[in-house]
PDB file of C-alpha atoms in Angstrom:
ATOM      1  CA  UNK A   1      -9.808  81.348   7.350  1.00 75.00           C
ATOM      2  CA  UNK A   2      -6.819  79.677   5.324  1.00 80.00           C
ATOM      3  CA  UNK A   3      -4.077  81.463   4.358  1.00 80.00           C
ATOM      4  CA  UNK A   4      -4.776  80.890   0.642  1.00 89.00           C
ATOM      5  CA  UNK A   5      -8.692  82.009   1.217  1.00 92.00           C
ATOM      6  CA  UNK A   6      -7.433  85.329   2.614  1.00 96.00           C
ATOM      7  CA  UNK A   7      -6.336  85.898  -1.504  1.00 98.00           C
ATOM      8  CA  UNK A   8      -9.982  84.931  -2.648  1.00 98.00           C
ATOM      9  CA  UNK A   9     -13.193  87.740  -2.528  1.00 98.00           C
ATOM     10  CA  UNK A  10     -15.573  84.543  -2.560  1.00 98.00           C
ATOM     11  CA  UNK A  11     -13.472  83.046   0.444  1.00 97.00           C
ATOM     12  CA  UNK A  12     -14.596  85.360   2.958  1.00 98.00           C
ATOM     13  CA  UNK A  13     -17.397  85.808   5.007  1.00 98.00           C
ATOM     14  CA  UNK A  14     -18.754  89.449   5.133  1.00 98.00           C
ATOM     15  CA  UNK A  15     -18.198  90.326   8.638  1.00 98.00           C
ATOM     16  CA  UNK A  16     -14.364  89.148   7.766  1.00 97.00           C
ATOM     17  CA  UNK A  17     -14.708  91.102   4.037  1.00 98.00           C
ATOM     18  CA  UNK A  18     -16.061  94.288   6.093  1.00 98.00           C
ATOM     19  CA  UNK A  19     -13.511  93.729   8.926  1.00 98.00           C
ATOM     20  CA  UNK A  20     -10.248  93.983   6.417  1.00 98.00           C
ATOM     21  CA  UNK A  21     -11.662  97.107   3.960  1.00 98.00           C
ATOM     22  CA  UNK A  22     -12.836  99.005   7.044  1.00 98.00           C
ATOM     23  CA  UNK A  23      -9.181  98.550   8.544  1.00 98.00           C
ATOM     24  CA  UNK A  24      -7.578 100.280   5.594  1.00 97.00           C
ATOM     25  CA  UNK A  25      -5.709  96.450   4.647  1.00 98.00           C
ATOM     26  CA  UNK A  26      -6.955  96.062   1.259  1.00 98.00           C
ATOM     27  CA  UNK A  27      -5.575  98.178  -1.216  1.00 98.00           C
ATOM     28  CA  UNK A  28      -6.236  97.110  -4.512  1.00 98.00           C
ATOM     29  CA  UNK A  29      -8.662  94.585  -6.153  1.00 98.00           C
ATOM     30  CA  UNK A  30      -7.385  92.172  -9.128  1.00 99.00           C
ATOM     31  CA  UNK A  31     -10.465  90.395 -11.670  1.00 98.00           C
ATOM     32  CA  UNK A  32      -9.061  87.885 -13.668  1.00 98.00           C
ATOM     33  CA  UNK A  33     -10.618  87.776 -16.784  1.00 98.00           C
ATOM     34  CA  UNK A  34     -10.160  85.015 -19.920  1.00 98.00           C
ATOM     35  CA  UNK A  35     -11.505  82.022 -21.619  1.00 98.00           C
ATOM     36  CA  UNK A  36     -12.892  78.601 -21.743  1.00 98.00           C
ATOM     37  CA  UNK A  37     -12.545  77.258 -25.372  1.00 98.00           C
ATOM     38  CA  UNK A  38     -10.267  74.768 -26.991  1.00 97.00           C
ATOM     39  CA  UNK A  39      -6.837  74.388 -27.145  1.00 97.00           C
ATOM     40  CA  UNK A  40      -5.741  72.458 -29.674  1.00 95.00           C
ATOM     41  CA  UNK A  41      -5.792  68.258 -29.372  1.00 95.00           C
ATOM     42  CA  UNK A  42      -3.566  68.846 -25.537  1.00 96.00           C
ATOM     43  CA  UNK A  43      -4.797  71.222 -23.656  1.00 97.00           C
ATOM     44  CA  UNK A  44      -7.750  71.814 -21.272  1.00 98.00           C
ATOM     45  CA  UNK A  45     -10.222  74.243 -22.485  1.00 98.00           C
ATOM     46  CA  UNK A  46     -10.115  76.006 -18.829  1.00 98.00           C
ATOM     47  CA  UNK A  47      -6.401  77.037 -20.069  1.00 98.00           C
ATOM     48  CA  UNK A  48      -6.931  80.936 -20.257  1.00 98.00           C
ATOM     49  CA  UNK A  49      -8.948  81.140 -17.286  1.00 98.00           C
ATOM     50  CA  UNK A  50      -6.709  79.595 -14.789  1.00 98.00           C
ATOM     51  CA  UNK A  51      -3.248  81.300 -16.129  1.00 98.00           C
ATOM     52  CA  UNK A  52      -4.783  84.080 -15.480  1.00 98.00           C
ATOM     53  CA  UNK A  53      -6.241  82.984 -12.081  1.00 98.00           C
ATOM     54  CA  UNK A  54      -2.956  82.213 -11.564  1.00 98.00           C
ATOM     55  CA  UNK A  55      -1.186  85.037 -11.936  1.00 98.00           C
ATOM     56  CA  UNK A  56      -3.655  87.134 -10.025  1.00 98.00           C
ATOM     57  CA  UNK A  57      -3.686  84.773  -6.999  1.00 98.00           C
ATOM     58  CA  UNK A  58       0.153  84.450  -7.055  1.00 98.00           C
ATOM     59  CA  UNK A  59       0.533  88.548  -7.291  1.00 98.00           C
ATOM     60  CA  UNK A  60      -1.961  88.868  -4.245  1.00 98.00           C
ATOM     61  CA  UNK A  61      -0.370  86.457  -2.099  1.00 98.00           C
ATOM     62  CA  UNK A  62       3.495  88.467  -3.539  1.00 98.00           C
ATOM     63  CA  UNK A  63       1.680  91.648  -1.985  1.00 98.00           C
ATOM     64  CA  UNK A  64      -0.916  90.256   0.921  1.00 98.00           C
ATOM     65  CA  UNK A  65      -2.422  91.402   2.857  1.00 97.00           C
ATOM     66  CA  UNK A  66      -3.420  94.329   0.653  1.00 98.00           C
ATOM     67  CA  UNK A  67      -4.366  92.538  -2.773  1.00 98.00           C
ATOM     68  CA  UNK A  68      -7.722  90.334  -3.521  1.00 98.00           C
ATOM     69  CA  UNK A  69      -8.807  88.212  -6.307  1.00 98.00           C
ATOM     70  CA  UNK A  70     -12.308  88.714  -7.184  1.00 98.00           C
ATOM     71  CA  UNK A  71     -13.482  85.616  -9.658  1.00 97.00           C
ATOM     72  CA  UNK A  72     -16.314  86.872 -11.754  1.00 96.00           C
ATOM     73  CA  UNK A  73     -16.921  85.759 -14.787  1.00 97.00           C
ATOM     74  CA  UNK A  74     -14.610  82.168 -16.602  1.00 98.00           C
ATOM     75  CA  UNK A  75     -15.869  82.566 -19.987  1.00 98.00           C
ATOM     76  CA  UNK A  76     -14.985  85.202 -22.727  1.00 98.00           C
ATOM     77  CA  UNK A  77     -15.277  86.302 -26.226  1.00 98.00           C
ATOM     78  CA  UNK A  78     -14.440  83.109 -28.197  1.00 98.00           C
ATOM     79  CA  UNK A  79     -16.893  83.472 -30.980  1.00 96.00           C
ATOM     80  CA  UNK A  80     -13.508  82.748 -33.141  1.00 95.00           C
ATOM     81  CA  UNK A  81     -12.893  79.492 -32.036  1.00 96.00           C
ATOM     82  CA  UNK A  82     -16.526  77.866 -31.711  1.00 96.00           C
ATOM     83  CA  UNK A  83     -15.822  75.632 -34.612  1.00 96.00           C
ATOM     84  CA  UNK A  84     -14.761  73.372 -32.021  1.00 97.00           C
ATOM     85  CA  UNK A  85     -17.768  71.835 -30.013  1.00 97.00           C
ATOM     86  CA  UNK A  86     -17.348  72.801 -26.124  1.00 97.00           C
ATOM     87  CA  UNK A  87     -16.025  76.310 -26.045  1.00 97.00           C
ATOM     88  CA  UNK A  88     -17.565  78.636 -24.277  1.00 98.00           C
ATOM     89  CA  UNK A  89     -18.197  81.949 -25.838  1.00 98.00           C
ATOM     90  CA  UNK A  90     -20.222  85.359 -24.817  1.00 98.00           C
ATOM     91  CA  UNK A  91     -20.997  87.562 -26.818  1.00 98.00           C
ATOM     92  CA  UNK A  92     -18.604  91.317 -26.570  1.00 98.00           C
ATOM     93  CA  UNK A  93     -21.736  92.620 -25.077  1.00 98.00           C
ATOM     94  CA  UNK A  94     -22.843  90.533 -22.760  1.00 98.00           C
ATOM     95  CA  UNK A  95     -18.772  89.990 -21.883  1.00 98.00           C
ATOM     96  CA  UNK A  96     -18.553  93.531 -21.224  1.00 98.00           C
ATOM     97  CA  UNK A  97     -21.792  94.115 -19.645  1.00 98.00           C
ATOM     98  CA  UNK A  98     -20.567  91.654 -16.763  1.00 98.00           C
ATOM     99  CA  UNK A  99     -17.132  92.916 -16.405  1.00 98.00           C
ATOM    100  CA  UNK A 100     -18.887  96.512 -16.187  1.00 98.00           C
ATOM    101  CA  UNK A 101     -21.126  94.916 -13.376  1.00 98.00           C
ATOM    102  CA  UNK A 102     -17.930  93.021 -11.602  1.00 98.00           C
ATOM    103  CA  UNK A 103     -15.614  95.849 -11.465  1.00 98.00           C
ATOM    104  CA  UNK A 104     -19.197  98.201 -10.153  1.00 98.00           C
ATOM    105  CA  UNK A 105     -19.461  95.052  -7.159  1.00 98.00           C
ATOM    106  CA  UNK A 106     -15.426  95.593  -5.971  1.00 98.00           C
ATOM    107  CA  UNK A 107     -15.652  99.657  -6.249  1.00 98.00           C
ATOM    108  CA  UNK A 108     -18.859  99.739  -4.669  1.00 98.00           C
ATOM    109  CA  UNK A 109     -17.084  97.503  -1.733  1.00 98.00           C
ATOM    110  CA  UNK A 110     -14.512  99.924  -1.325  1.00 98.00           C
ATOM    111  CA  UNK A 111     -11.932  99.520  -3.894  1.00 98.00           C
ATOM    112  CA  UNK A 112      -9.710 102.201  -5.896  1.00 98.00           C
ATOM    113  CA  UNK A 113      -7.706 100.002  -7.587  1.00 98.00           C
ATOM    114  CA  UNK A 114      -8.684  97.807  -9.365  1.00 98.00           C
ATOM    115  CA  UNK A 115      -6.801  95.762 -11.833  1.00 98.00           C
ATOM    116  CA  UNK A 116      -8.659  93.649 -14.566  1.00 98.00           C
ATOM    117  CA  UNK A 117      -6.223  90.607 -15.192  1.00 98.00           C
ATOM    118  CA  UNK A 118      -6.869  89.261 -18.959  1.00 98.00           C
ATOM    119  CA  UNK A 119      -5.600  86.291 -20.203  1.00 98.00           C
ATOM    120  CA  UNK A 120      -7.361  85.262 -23.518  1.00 98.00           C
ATOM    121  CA  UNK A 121      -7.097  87.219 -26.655  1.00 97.00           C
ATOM    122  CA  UNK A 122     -10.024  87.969 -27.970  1.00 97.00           C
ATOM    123  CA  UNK A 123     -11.224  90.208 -25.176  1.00 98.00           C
ATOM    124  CA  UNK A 124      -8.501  92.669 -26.125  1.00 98.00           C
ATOM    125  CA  UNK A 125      -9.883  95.005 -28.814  1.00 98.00           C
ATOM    126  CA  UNK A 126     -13.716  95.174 -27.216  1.00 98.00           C
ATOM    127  CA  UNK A 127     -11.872  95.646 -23.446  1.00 98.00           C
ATOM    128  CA  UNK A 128     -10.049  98.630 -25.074  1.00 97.00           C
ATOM    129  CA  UNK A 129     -12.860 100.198 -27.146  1.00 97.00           C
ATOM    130  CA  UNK A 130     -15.107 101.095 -24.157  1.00 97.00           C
ATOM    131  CA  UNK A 131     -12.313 101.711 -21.587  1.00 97.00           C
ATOM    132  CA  UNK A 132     -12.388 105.478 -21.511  1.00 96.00           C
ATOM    133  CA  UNK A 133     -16.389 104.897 -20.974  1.00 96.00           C
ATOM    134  CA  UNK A 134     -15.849 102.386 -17.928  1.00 97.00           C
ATOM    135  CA  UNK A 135     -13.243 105.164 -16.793  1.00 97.00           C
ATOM    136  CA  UNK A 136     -15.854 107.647 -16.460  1.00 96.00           C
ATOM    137  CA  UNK A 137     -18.605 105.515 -14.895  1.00 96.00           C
ATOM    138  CA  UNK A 138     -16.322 104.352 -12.121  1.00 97.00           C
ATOM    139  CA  UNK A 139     -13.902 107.476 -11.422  1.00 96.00           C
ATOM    140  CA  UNK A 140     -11.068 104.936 -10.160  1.00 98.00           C
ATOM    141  CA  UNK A 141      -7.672 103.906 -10.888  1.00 98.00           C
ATOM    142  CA  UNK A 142      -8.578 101.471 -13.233  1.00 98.00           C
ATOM    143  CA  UNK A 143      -6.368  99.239 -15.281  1.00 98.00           C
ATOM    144  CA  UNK A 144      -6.476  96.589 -17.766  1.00 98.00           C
ATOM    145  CA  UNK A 145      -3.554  94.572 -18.514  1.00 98.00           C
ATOM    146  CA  UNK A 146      -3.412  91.009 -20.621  1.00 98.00           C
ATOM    147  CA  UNK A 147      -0.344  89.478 -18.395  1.00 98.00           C
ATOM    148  CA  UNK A 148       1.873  88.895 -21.373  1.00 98.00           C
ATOM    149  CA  UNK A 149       1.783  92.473 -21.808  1.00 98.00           C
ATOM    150  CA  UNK A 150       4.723  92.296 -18.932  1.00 98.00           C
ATOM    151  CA  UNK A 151       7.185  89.670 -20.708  1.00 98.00           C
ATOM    152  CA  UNK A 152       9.196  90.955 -23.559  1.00 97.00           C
ATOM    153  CA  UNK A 153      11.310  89.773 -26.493  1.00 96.00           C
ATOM    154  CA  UNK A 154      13.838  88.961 -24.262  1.00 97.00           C
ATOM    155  CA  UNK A 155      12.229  87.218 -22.101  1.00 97.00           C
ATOM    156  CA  UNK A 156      10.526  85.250 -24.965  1.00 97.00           C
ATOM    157  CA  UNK A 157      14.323  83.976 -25.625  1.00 97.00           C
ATOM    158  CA  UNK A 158      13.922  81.454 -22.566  1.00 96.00           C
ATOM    159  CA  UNK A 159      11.578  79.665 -25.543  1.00 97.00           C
ATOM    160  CA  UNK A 160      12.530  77.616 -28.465  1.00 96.00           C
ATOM    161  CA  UNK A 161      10.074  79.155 -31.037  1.00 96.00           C
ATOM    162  CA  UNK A 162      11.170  82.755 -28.994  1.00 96.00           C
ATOM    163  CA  UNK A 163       7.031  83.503 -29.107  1.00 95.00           C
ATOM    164  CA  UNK A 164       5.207  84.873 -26.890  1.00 97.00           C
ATOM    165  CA  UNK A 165       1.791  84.873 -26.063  1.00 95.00           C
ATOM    166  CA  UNK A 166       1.288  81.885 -28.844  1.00 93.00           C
ATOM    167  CA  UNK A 167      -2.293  79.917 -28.241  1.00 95.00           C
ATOM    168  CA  UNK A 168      -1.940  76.518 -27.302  1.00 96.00           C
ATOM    169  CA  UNK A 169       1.594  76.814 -28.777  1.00 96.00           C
ATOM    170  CA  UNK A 170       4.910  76.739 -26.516  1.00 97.00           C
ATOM    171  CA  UNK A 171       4.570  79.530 -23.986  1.00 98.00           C
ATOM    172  CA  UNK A 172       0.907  78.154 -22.765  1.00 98.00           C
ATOM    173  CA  UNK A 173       1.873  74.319 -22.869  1.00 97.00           C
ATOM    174  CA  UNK A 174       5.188  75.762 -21.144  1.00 98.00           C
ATOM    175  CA  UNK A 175       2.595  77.525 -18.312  1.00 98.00           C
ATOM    176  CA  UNK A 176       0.314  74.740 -18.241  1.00 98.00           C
ATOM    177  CA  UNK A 177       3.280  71.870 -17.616  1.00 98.00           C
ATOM    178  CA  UNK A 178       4.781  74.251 -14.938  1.00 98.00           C
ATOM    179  CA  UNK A 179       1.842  75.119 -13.001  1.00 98.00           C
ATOM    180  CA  UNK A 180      -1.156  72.769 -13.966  1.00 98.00           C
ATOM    181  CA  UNK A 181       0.917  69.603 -15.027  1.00 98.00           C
ATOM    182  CA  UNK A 182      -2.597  67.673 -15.321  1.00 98.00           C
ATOM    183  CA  UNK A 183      -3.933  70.202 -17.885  1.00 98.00           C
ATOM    184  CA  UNK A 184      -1.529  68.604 -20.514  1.00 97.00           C
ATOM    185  CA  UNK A 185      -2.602  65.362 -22.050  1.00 96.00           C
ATOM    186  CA  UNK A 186       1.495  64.388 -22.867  1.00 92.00           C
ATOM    187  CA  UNK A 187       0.115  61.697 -25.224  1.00 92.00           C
ATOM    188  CA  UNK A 188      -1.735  64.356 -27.627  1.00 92.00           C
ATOM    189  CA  UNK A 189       1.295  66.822 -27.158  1.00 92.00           C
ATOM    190  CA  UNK A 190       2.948  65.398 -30.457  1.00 88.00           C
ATOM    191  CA  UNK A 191       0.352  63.481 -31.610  1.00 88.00           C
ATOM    192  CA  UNK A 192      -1.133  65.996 -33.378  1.00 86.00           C
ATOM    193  CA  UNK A 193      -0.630  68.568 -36.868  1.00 89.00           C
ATOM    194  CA  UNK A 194       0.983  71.398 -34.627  1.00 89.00           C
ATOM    195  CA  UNK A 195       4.815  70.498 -33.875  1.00 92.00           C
ATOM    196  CA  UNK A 196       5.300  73.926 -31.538  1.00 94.00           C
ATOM    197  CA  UNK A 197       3.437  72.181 -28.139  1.00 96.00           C
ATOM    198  CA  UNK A 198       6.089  69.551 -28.374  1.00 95.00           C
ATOM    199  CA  UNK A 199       9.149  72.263 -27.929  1.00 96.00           C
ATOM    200  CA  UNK A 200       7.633  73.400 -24.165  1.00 97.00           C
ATOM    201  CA  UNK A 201       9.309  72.681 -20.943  1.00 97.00           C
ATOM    202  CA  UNK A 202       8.295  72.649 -17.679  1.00 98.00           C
ATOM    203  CA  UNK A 203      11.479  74.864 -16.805  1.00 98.00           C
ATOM    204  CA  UNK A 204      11.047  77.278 -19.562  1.00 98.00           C
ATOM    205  CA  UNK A 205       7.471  77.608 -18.256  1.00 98.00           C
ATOM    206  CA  UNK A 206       8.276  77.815 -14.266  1.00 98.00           C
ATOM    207  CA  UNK A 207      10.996  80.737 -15.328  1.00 98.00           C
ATOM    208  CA  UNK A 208       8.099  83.300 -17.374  1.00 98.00           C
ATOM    209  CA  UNK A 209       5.372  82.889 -14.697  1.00 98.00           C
ATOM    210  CA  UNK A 210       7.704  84.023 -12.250  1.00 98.00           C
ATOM    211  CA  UNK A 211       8.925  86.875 -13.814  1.00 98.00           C
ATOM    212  CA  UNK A 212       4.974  87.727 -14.972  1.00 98.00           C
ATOM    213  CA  UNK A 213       4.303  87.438 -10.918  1.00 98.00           C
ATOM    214  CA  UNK A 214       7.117  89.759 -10.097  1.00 98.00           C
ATOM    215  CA  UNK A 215       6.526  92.650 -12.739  1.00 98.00           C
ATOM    216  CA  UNK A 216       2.220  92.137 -12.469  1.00 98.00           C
ATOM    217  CA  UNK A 217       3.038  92.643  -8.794  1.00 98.00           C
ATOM    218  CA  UNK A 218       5.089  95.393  -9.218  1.00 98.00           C
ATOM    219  CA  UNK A 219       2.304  97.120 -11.639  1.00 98.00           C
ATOM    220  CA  UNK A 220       0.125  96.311  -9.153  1.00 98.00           C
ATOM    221  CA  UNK A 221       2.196  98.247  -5.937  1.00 98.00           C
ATOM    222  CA  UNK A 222       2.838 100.948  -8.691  1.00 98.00           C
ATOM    223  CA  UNK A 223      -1.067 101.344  -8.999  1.00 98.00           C
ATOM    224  CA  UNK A 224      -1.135 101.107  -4.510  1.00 98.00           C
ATOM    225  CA  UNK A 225       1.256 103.786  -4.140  1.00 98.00           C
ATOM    226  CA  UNK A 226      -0.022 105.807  -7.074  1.00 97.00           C
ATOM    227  CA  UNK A 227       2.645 106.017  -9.466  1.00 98.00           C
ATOM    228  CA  UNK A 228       0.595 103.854 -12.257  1.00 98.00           C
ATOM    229  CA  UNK A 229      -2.856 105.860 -12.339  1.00 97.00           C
ATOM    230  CA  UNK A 230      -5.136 105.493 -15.102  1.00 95.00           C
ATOM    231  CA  UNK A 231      -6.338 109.359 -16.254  1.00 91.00           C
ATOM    232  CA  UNK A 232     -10.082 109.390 -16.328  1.00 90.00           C
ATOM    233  CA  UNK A 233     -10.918 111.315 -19.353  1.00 88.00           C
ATOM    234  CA  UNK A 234     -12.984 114.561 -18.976  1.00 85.00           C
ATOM    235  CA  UNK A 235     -16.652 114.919 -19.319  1.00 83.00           C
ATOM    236  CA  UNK A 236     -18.031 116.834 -22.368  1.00 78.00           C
ATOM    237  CA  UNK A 237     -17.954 120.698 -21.180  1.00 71.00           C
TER     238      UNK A 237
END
């Protein structure tokens, strides 16, 4: 097995998946969650999805051997932006029904911490509405964290419009130019209503995805050595 497989759930065989939980190696589990939808005139609809990806794989390989990336699920809730023809929406409860099932898969493989890695929006506000519920079904240190949640207004300085999360504005064409260069369509970048894309740099990009790998990957050991628990609320008495 590649190095780079050893990060990946769907990578491994399951002698080598039962080999590394029954050793005590893995730790914690991360599910990337997002969005495939449109992105303005420049950017590739699978935008969400793989910054998110990203992240997660980059924190796992920060903290191998004791973090995996289980890939689930690529679409989201994008009901809001299905005016434009190819997004991909489900619905919050079918969204939510798989994410319930995904994060039942990694426990039921072993796993007591596992962090659900959003990157898109509009699974925000359903995510948080039933999280006390998927607390109590699963009884496990259970987190969900959109990875911009991690950045702050300073750190939104290192951009020209100083905004942070932003769709399809400067931080994600920033993101996509410094880790997915062929994402960006450079002649639509100005060519189009929206000035903001335009303002994004490679460099400005490069410098927040490293700081969102360092403090995800510090959440992340914080949830290992059980100084970032989430507090399963109590059952009705």
């Amino acid at each position: 097995m590649g190095q780079d497989d050893q990060l990946l759930l769907h990578k491994h065989t399951r002698r080598e998946f039962r080999t590394r939980m029954n050793s005590g190696e893995l730790k914690a589990c991360i599910i990337p969650v997002a969005a495939i939808e449109q992105h303005l005139e420049h950017l590739a609809m699978e935008h969400d999805w793989r910054s998110a990806n990203h992240i997660a794989v980059e924190v796992a390989r920060t903290l191998s051997p004791s973090v995996l990336v289980a890939q689930g699920v690529m679409a989201g809730i994008s009901e809001h932006h299905m005016k434009h023809p190819g997004t991909l929406t489900l619905s919050p409860a079918t969204f939510l029904a798989v994410l319930g099932d995904l994060i039942d898969s990694v426990v039921r493989a072993g796993f007591t911490n596992v962090l659900v890695l959003n990157g898109h929006g509009g699974n925000i506000v359903p995510c948080n509405g039933v999280w006390d519920q998927m607390l109590r079904r699963f009884q496990v240190n259970l987190q969900f964290l959109p990875y911009w949640d991690v950045l702050t207004a300073e750190d939104a300085e290192q951009l020209e419009t100083k905004r942070i999360p932003g769709h399809a504005q400067e931080f994600e064409t920033a993101f996509a130019l410094a880790a997915f260069p062929e994402n960006v369509r450079s002649d639509a970048v100005s060519d189009q209503p929206d000035p903001e894309p335009a303002t994004a740099t490679a460099a400005s990009g490069a410098e927040l995805i490293g700081r969102t790998v360092d403090r995800v990957a510090q959440f992340v050991q914080r949830m290992i050595s059980g100084e970032e628990t989430a507090e399963v609320p109590a059952f009705f008495q």
